[in-house]
Each structure stands twice: as structure tokens, then as C-alpha cells.
């Protein structure tokens, strides 16, 4: 029979070791020469555990030293995990009884002593810790832990799995969905990212994340509400085999010698999976200086991928970045990105309809930043997406420089029915002569645009060394019957309630209701969208309702 006191010490040690792993993840240089802490090995291998603890107490990071010393002070010899096959039933029963005891303590507070309640709470936490960590594999949570509400996910997912809405999943480190595997996620599931974590769906793997308007799937920070901020965790990365203009490439944020970061190929119609009614919040962890992950990264994803009703909120870097491929986007809401809203390069040839980028007052650069290839502006396939019904909305704060679009490095495209307002610098800039030449050849077109600027300052004049497009005039390009430049307000009054989604619908009598060009004849397009911008003018109920959110922290 187990000694309860030993169980208590074991649970305390396991909890402390997890805190140590988390601290080292946050401070990757805390122990010199240590690339990664294998939590499962910490639990099972005493020699490995002691070597990590002895190194921890010599760490230059005070937090790591303190946690390491605490773990050494309570250290017990041998493996810390119990045999799952012998204890799963016992632990499940104990958890149920412990919960009952705590509930009874709460219900009978006036008849019970406070120490008794605290003991029940402690035992509940201890048993949960055993369930979470006692038999966990480095790949994912073992199947016998189905009765736990919290799942710590780390390493590789090597078998197809379904994440359930009644569980809370916490990502630790870079989590890879390996080749041939499908990760399915139920509507309403919450996934929290620890510092340094990200979910990467590798080539030949798939994600099937289908939320609902009343039950979105939410990827967010592990930090408590009110304490969350940009860059708390990495983000969501989908990689595929569709063509890019580099042949194949390696996604930023993953070590160059890790083949799981590769993408690109010849599968135009390939699929990286499905994202529907999904929110990604507080992502963009900085891997190294000026090297952040995006909220949602799509590398070489084919047209078989479905990205529909996705919000990326409060990311540290770009909201959505598309590296080549033929993926199509629909109903995309990018709110308060730290850098650009929608970013594409490396030969993206997909489509997008109904996209909103809303820059906040505390960050953000371009609503859209578009490239072909920085080293070879004529690389093939050339970036040439077709976009319609796009709303690019700046913060309107004059103390921060924000631009509507930056088109450069040889990107082409068919850009229709744009609404652009609230930017403090310019609505549009063509960044070089090679991109301007595509306007002349009609490979780059802008039609059905409505641009509002209170001071009639739509574009910046470039002189001398700052003239990077050989005198090309953006204003002359857009100043025709298919577009309108206006100083009249386009949007309804924005709400001032902190944390509430502003009203992005144009005024019913605004130019957005009158200026538009017809859409291509293709089943992808909603051909009833005969207006500029992502929301029908005067519409009171929009595709944003029910599943989006706007938390400040």
C-alpha cells in the first residue's frame, strides 16, 4: 500500500519539475548547452533528473536557480511515475472521490473546518498532477488519461487523434503533426500556447479544425485573461506541397536542419486541411531577434485547403502570411496585428474574398504587404492572387505610421472592390520599378477601390533617392472611373467600448455601396457581393457575429 505522505511529496516534486521545464523554455539560455528539457525523461530517469537539477542551481537565471533548488530539497530517488496500467482505474476513482469531497466541503462550509477543505483541494491537485504527468509520453498525452480535463501536448503527434471540446489542451514547445497524420479538433475546443510553443502541421499531414459560429475553436495564450499579450506563444503553421517560386523552402521559425520545416512542390490542388470558425490570439513568439512566427502561416498550401472564418488577433508579427501555393481564403478577420495584416510572397496564386484588416493604435505597419521574391522579382510562378471585398482600416492615430498596401518585389494581382480608410501615411505604395511595370502590362490591376482620407492625402510623393519606382504615380493609376478617392467618412461610428468589436459596416449611403466591379465567374466567389469592402453597406448582422472576439489582454 502506498504511503500517502510519499504520494504528496512525489506530486509536489512533479509539479516543481514541470515549473522548471517551463522556466527553461522561457529562458532558453538558462542552462548552457541544454537545447531541450525532456519532461518524460525527468520523471523516469533519476540520473537525468539530477544532472538537470544540478545544472539549474548554477544557472544565471534566478528563477531557474530557485526552482532547481526547491526540486533538489524535496527530491526522492527513483522513477516518479506510477505504472499506468495498474493505477489508471485507481486514480480515476480517487479523482472522482476527491472532487466529491471538495464539493461537499464547499457546500457544508459552515460545518467543516477550513484545513479539511484545503487538504481536499491539495489531494485533488496532486491526483490531477499524477494523471497529467505520471505516464505522459513525449509525443502527446497517453490514451489512458482520457478522464483528465487538461492535456499537455509536446513533441510529435504520430497518430491521428481527435481533440475534444471538453478538454483543455496546452502546447509545450514546438508540436509537430507528422506526415500521414490528421489532427481533428472539435468545435468549441480551447488550445493554449505556452511561451515558445507552436503547432506545426507538416507536409503530408492535415488539420481538421471545424468550429461553428456559436462554438469557435480558439488558439490562445496560456497566460490568464487580463495578462495576455502579443507574442505569448508562437502560432499556427500549415505546410504543404503546392508550387512556390523557390521550388522548395524552409519555413521561418523552425531550425534549418529540421526537415519538418520544409514546404513546396507540384501539388496545386493539395490540401493542408481545414480551418473553419477558428480564432488565433496573442501569437507571434520571437524565436530570435526580428524572427517572429505569424499568427497563421501558410507555406505551400494547395487549393484543396479550406480557410474560412478565421480571426487572428493581437499577434506580434503578421496576422496571416502566405508563402506561395494556391490556397484560397474567405472571411478572414485580422485585428491589431503587430506588423502587417495580410502578407504574401513566393508566388501565391490563390484567391481571397471578405478580408478585414484592422490596425490598432499601438502597432501595425501595412494592411497588406505583398511580394513576389526579394532576390528575383521575376521568379516563377509569380505572386498573382485575385482578391475582392477587402476592408483595410487603419487606427487613425497620427503618432503611428500605418499604410494601406505596399506592393513590391514583382508581385502581380487582380485586386477588386477594396475599402481603405484610417491610414495615417498613404493608402498605397508601389515599392519598385519592376512592380510598377506590371501595371503597364495589366498583370497588376486595382479596380473598384474606395479610398477615404480626411486630408485628401492618399499617396506620398517620392523624390530623389526615395523615388524607388521610377516616378510611377499611384494617384494617376487609381484616379479613374472604376475607383473613388474621397474625404467623406465611409464607416459607421465606431464603438468606444474597450474590448468590443468596432462596427466595420460602411454607411448605407456611402460610396462603398456604389463603387464596385463584377466578380470573376467561379464557384469560389460570392457573386452577390456587389460593393466595396468586406461587409455590405448598412448591414446590421455580418459574418463577424458570434465567433469573433476582441480582448485587449
mmCIF file of N, CA and C in Angstrom, residues 7 18 34 36 62 75 212 219 223 252 346 392 394 427 430 446 474 487 498 501 541 544:
data_model
loop_
_atom_site.group_PDB
_atom_site.id
_atom_site.type_symbol
_atom_site.label_atom_id
_atom_site.label_comp_id
_atom_site.label_asym_id
_atom_site.label_seq_id
_atom_site.Cartn_x
_atom_site.Cartn_y
_atom_site.Cartn_z
ATOM 1 N N UNK A 7 3.264 9.953 -1.584
ATOM 2 C CA UNK A 7 2.499 10.418 -2.741
ATOM 3 C C UNK A 7 2.463 11.943 -2.786
ATOM 4 N N UNK A 18 7.821 20.376 -13.496
ATOM 5 C CA UNK A 18 7.129 20.998 -14.626
ATOM 6 C C UNK A 18 7.372 22.517 -14.645
ATOM 7 N N UNK A 34 22.157 23.311 -23.096
ATOM 8 C CA UNK A 34 20.946 22.492 -22.999
ATOM 9 C C UNK A 34 19.948 22.990 -24.038
ATOM 10 N N UNK A 36 16.953 21.335 -24.873
ATOM 11 C CA UNK A 36 15.551 20.997 -24.620
ATOM 12 C C UNK A 36 15.484 20.109 -23.381
ATOM 13 N N UNK A 62 17.820 33.668 -12.072
ATOM 14 C CA UNK A 62 17.432 33.472 -10.682
ATOM 15 C C UNK A 62 16.221 32.545 -10.547
ATOM 16 N N UNK A 75 13.740 16.246 -3.381
ATOM 17 C CA UNK A 75 13.995 15.132 -4.292
ATOM 18 C C UNK A 75 13.841 13.782 -3.610
ATOM 19 N N UNK A 212 -17.788 26.161 -35.090
ATOM 20 C CA UNK A 212 -19.084 26.683 -35.525
ATOM 21 C C UNK A 212 -19.195 28.136 -35.094
ATOM 22 N N UNK A 219 -7.336 29.179 -30.384
ATOM 23 C CA UNK A 219 -5.928 29.050 -30.031
ATOM 24 C C UNK A 219 -5.533 30.349 -29.338
ATOM 25 N N UNK A 223 -1.383 32.361 -20.717
ATOM 26 C CA UNK A 223 -1.469 33.320 -19.616
ATOM 27 C C UNK A 223 -2.938 33.583 -19.255
ATOM 28 N N UNK A 252 10.273 29.894 -41.793
ATOM 29 C CA UNK A 252 10.972 30.626 -40.744
ATOM 30 C C UNK A 252 10.464 30.182 -39.375
ATOM 31 N N UNK A 346 6.573 34.612 -52.502
ATOM 32 C CA UNK A 346 6.997 33.311 -53.028
ATOM 33 C C UNK A 346 6.000 32.688 -54.005
ATOM 34 N N UNK A 392 -9.483 47.487 -45.489
ATOM 35 C CA UNK A 392 -8.227 47.791 -44.793
ATOM 36 C C UNK A 392 -8.467 49.057 -43.978
ATOM 37 N N UNK A 394 -7.104 51.532 -40.932
ATOM 38 C CA UNK A 394 -6.046 51.975 -40.035
ATOM 39 C C UNK A 394 -6.618 52.501 -38.732
ATOM 40 N N UNK A 427 -2.378 55.441 -48.678
ATOM 41 C CA UNK A 427 -3.242 54.297 -48.937
ATOM 42 C C UNK A 427 -2.494 53.188 -49.663
ATOM 43 N N UNK A 430 3.711 51.555 -54.397
ATOM 44 C CA UNK A 430 4.403 50.539 -55.189
ATOM 45 C C UNK A 430 5.886 50.675 -54.911
ATOM 46 N N UNK A 446 -6.012 47.254 -60.111
ATOM 47 C CA UNK A 446 -6.754 47.724 -58.940
ATOM 48 C C UNK A 446 -8.045 48.365 -59.430
ATOM 49 N N UNK A 474 0.984 56.536 -58.200
ATOM 50 C CA UNK A 474 -0.117 55.718 -57.712
ATOM 51 C C UNK A 474 -1.456 56.441 -57.864
ATOM 52 N N UNK A 487 -12.896 62.323 -49.271
ATOM 53 C CA UNK A 487 -12.633 62.744 -47.892
ATOM 54 C C UNK A 487 -13.828 62.467 -46.986
ATOM 55 N N UNK A 498 -14.193 49.395 -24.638
ATOM 56 C CA UNK A 498 -12.943 48.635 -24.656
ATOM 57 C C UNK A 498 -13.238 47.148 -24.815
ATOM 58 N N UNK A 501 -15.906 44.723 -30.530
ATOM 59 C CA UNK A 501 -15.579 44.785 -31.948
ATOM 60 C C UNK A 501 -16.191 46.046 -32.556
ATOM 61 N N UNK A 541 -26.183 42.807 -39.340
ATOM 62 C CA UNK A 541 -25.692 41.490 -38.917
ATOM 63 C C UNK A 541 -24.715 41.015 -39.984
ATOM 64 N N UNK A 544 -19.084 38.452 -39.093
ATOM 65 C CA UNK A 544 -18.246 38.519 -37.894
ATOM 66 C C UNK A 544 -18.981 38.062 -36.633
#
